[in-house]
Amino acid sequence: MTHRFLLPGLAVLAAALVAAGCAATGPSEPVATTKVTMVKSYRFDPETIEIRAGQTVTWTNEDNFTHTVQVEGQADHKVGRGESVSIVFGKPGTYDYVCTLHSHDMQGEVIVR
Ligand SMILES: [Cu+2]
């Protein structure tokens, strides 16, 4: 739980990077993929993905910590180190999701066309 004390510092760093004009790629530029990785440390990569209705998204945890995937209005799925979880998206829409253990850092979005 000590990592929680790092959060204010990271937020300041992120704000500084945006202020310095390093936002060239844009924080929410969607990537056409069905694979999301929980990378070191406490991040979904890519954060925003775009898929077609009926496709399955798979999250794989390559971080050193347990994370979860909770799509808004759905059950929370715990994903341990080296594990993965797959969720089918049947209907078009924009689905926000979080890791409920680190919801301030780990947020993502699935855009279903
Ligand atoms: Cu997490």
GROMACS .gro file of C-alpha atoms and ligand atoms in nm:
model
  114
    1MET     CA    1   0.000   0.000   0.000
    2THR     CA    2   0.303   0.231   0.020
    3HIS     CA    3   0.261   0.308  -0.350
    4ARG     CA    4  -0.039   0.525  -0.265
    5PHE     CA    5   0.198   0.786  -0.127
    6LEU     CA    6   0.351   0.824  -0.473
    7LEU     CA    7   0.026   0.936  -0.631
    8PRO     CA    8   0.049   1.312  -0.566
    9GLY     CA    9   0.401   1.318  -0.709
   10LEU     CA   10   0.295   1.137  -1.023
   11ALA     CA   11   0.002   1.371  -1.070
   12VAL     CA   12   0.233   1.671  -1.049
   13LEU     CA   13   0.472   1.509  -1.298
   14ALA     CA   14   0.189   1.439  -1.541
   15ALA     CA   15   0.065   1.796  -1.514
   16ALA     CA   16   0.418   1.923  -1.579
   17LEU     CA   17   0.452   1.709  -1.891
   18VAL     CA   18   0.123   1.833  -2.032
   19ALA     CA   19   0.221   2.191  -1.951
   20ALA     CA   20   0.551   2.138  -2.133
   21GLY     CA   21   0.366   2.041  -2.448
   22CYS     CA   22   0.445   1.671  -2.441
   23ALA     CA   23   0.085   1.573  -2.512
   24ALA     CA   24   0.156   1.511  -2.880
   25THR     CA   25  -0.002   1.167  -2.886
   26GLY     CA   26  -0.307   1.280  -2.688
   27PRO     CA   27  -0.424   1.097  -2.379
   28SER     CA   28  -0.733   0.945  -2.535
   29GLU     CA   29  -0.638   0.872  -2.895
   30PRO     CA   30  -0.812   0.534  -2.951
   31VAL     CA   31  -0.606   0.237  -3.066
   32ALA     CA   32  -0.771  -0.032  -3.277
   33THR     CA   33  -0.689  -0.345  -3.076
   34THR     CA   34  -0.854  -0.604  -2.856
   35LYS     CA   35  -0.549  -0.643  -2.631
   36VAL     CA   36  -0.477  -0.425  -2.330
   37THR     CA   37  -0.177  -0.475  -2.107
   38MET     CA   38  -0.143  -0.368  -1.747
   39VAL     CA   39   0.212  -0.242  -1.771
   40LYS     CA   40   0.448  -0.124  -1.498
   41SER     CA   41   0.344   0.065  -1.305
   42TYR     CA   42  -0.029   0.104  -1.257
   43ARG     CA   43  -0.121   0.172  -1.619
   44PHE     CA   44  -0.349   0.033  -1.886
   45ASP     CA   45  -0.176   0.035  -2.223
   46PRO     CA   46  -0.330   0.151  -2.446
   47GLU     CA   47  -0.575   0.348  -2.232
   48THR     CA   48  -0.838   0.389  -2.501
   49ILE     CA   49  -0.915   0.121  -2.755
   50GLU     CA   50  -1.165   0.086  -3.033
   51ILE     CA   51  -1.327  -0.245  -3.131
   52ARG     CA   52  -1.628  -0.375  -3.318
   53ALA     CA   53  -1.945  -0.503  -3.149
   54GLY     CA   54  -1.913  -0.872  -3.065
   55GLN     CA   55  -1.537  -0.865  -3.016
   56THR     CA   56  -1.363  -0.980  -2.701
   57VAL     CA   57  -1.113  -0.762  -2.519
   58THR     CA   58  -0.837  -0.933  -2.323
   59TRP     CA   59  -0.649  -0.759  -2.043
   60THR     CA   60  -0.316  -0.911  -1.941
   61ASN     CA   61  -0.138  -0.815  -1.622
   62GLU     CA   62   0.236  -0.772  -1.676
   63ASP     CA   63   0.277  -0.545  -1.374
   64ASN     CA   64   0.415  -0.667  -1.042
   65PHE     CA   65   0.086  -0.607  -0.863
   66THR     CA   66  -0.266  -0.745  -0.871
   67HIS     CA   67  -0.507  -0.528  -1.064
   68THR     CA   68  -0.874  -0.548  -1.156
   69VAL     CA   69  -1.091  -0.463  -1.453
   70GLN     CA   70  -1.435  -0.327  -1.380
   71VAL     CA   71  -1.634  -0.204  -1.674
   72GLU     CA   72  -1.899   0.046  -1.564
   73GLY     CA   73  -2.210  -0.131  -1.437
   74GLN     CA   74  -2.047  -0.474  -1.453
   75ALA     CA   75  -1.871  -0.711  -1.216
   76ASP     CA   76  -1.515  -0.649  -1.099
   77HIS     CA   77  -1.255  -0.898  -1.226
   78LYS     CA   78  -0.937  -0.951  -1.026
   79VAL     CA   79  -0.628  -1.006  -1.242
   80GLY     CA   80  -0.316  -1.130  -1.066
   81ARG     CA   81   0.040  -1.106  -1.194
   82GLY     CA   82   0.070  -1.290  -1.525
   83GLU     CA   83  -0.304  -1.350  -1.545
   84SER     CA   84  -0.558  -1.219  -1.792
   85VAL     CA   85  -0.929  -1.160  -1.820
   86SER     CA   86  -1.147  -1.142  -2.131
   87ILE     CA   87  -1.473  -0.953  -2.167
   88VAL     CA   88  -1.710  -0.962  -2.465
   89PHE     CA   89  -1.862  -0.633  -2.579
   90GLY     CA   90  -2.184  -0.707  -2.760
   91LYS     CA   91  -2.333  -0.363  -2.810
   92PRO     CA   92  -2.192  -0.042  -2.955
   93GLY     CA   93  -2.115   0.233  -2.707
   94THR     CA   94  -1.841   0.388  -2.498
   95TYR     CA   95  -1.746   0.185  -2.193
   96ASP     CA   96  -1.530   0.335  -1.921
   97TYR     CA   97  -1.346   0.093  -1.695
   98VAL     CA   98  -1.117   0.114  -1.395
   99CYS     CA   99  -0.891  -0.095  -1.180
  100THR     CA  100  -1.085  -0.069  -0.856
  101LEU     CA  101  -0.764  -0.111  -0.653
  102HIS     CA  102  -0.598   0.192  -0.817
  103SER     CA  103  -0.886   0.383  -0.965
  104HIS     CA  104  -0.709   0.719  -0.959
  105ASP     CA  105  -0.429   0.595  -1.186
  106MET     CA  106  -0.580   0.312  -1.380
  107GLN     CA  107  -0.868   0.415  -1.599
  108GLY     CA  108  -0.943   0.314  -1.954
  109GLU     CA  109  -1.207   0.325  -2.219
  110VAL     CA  110  -1.341   0.077  -2.473
  111ILE     CA  111  -1.516   0.231  -2.771
  112VAL     CA  112  -1.738  -0.028  -2.940
  113ARG     CA  113  -1.843   0.053  -3.297
  114CU      CU  114  -0.456  -0.165  -1.039
   0.00000   0.00000   0.00000
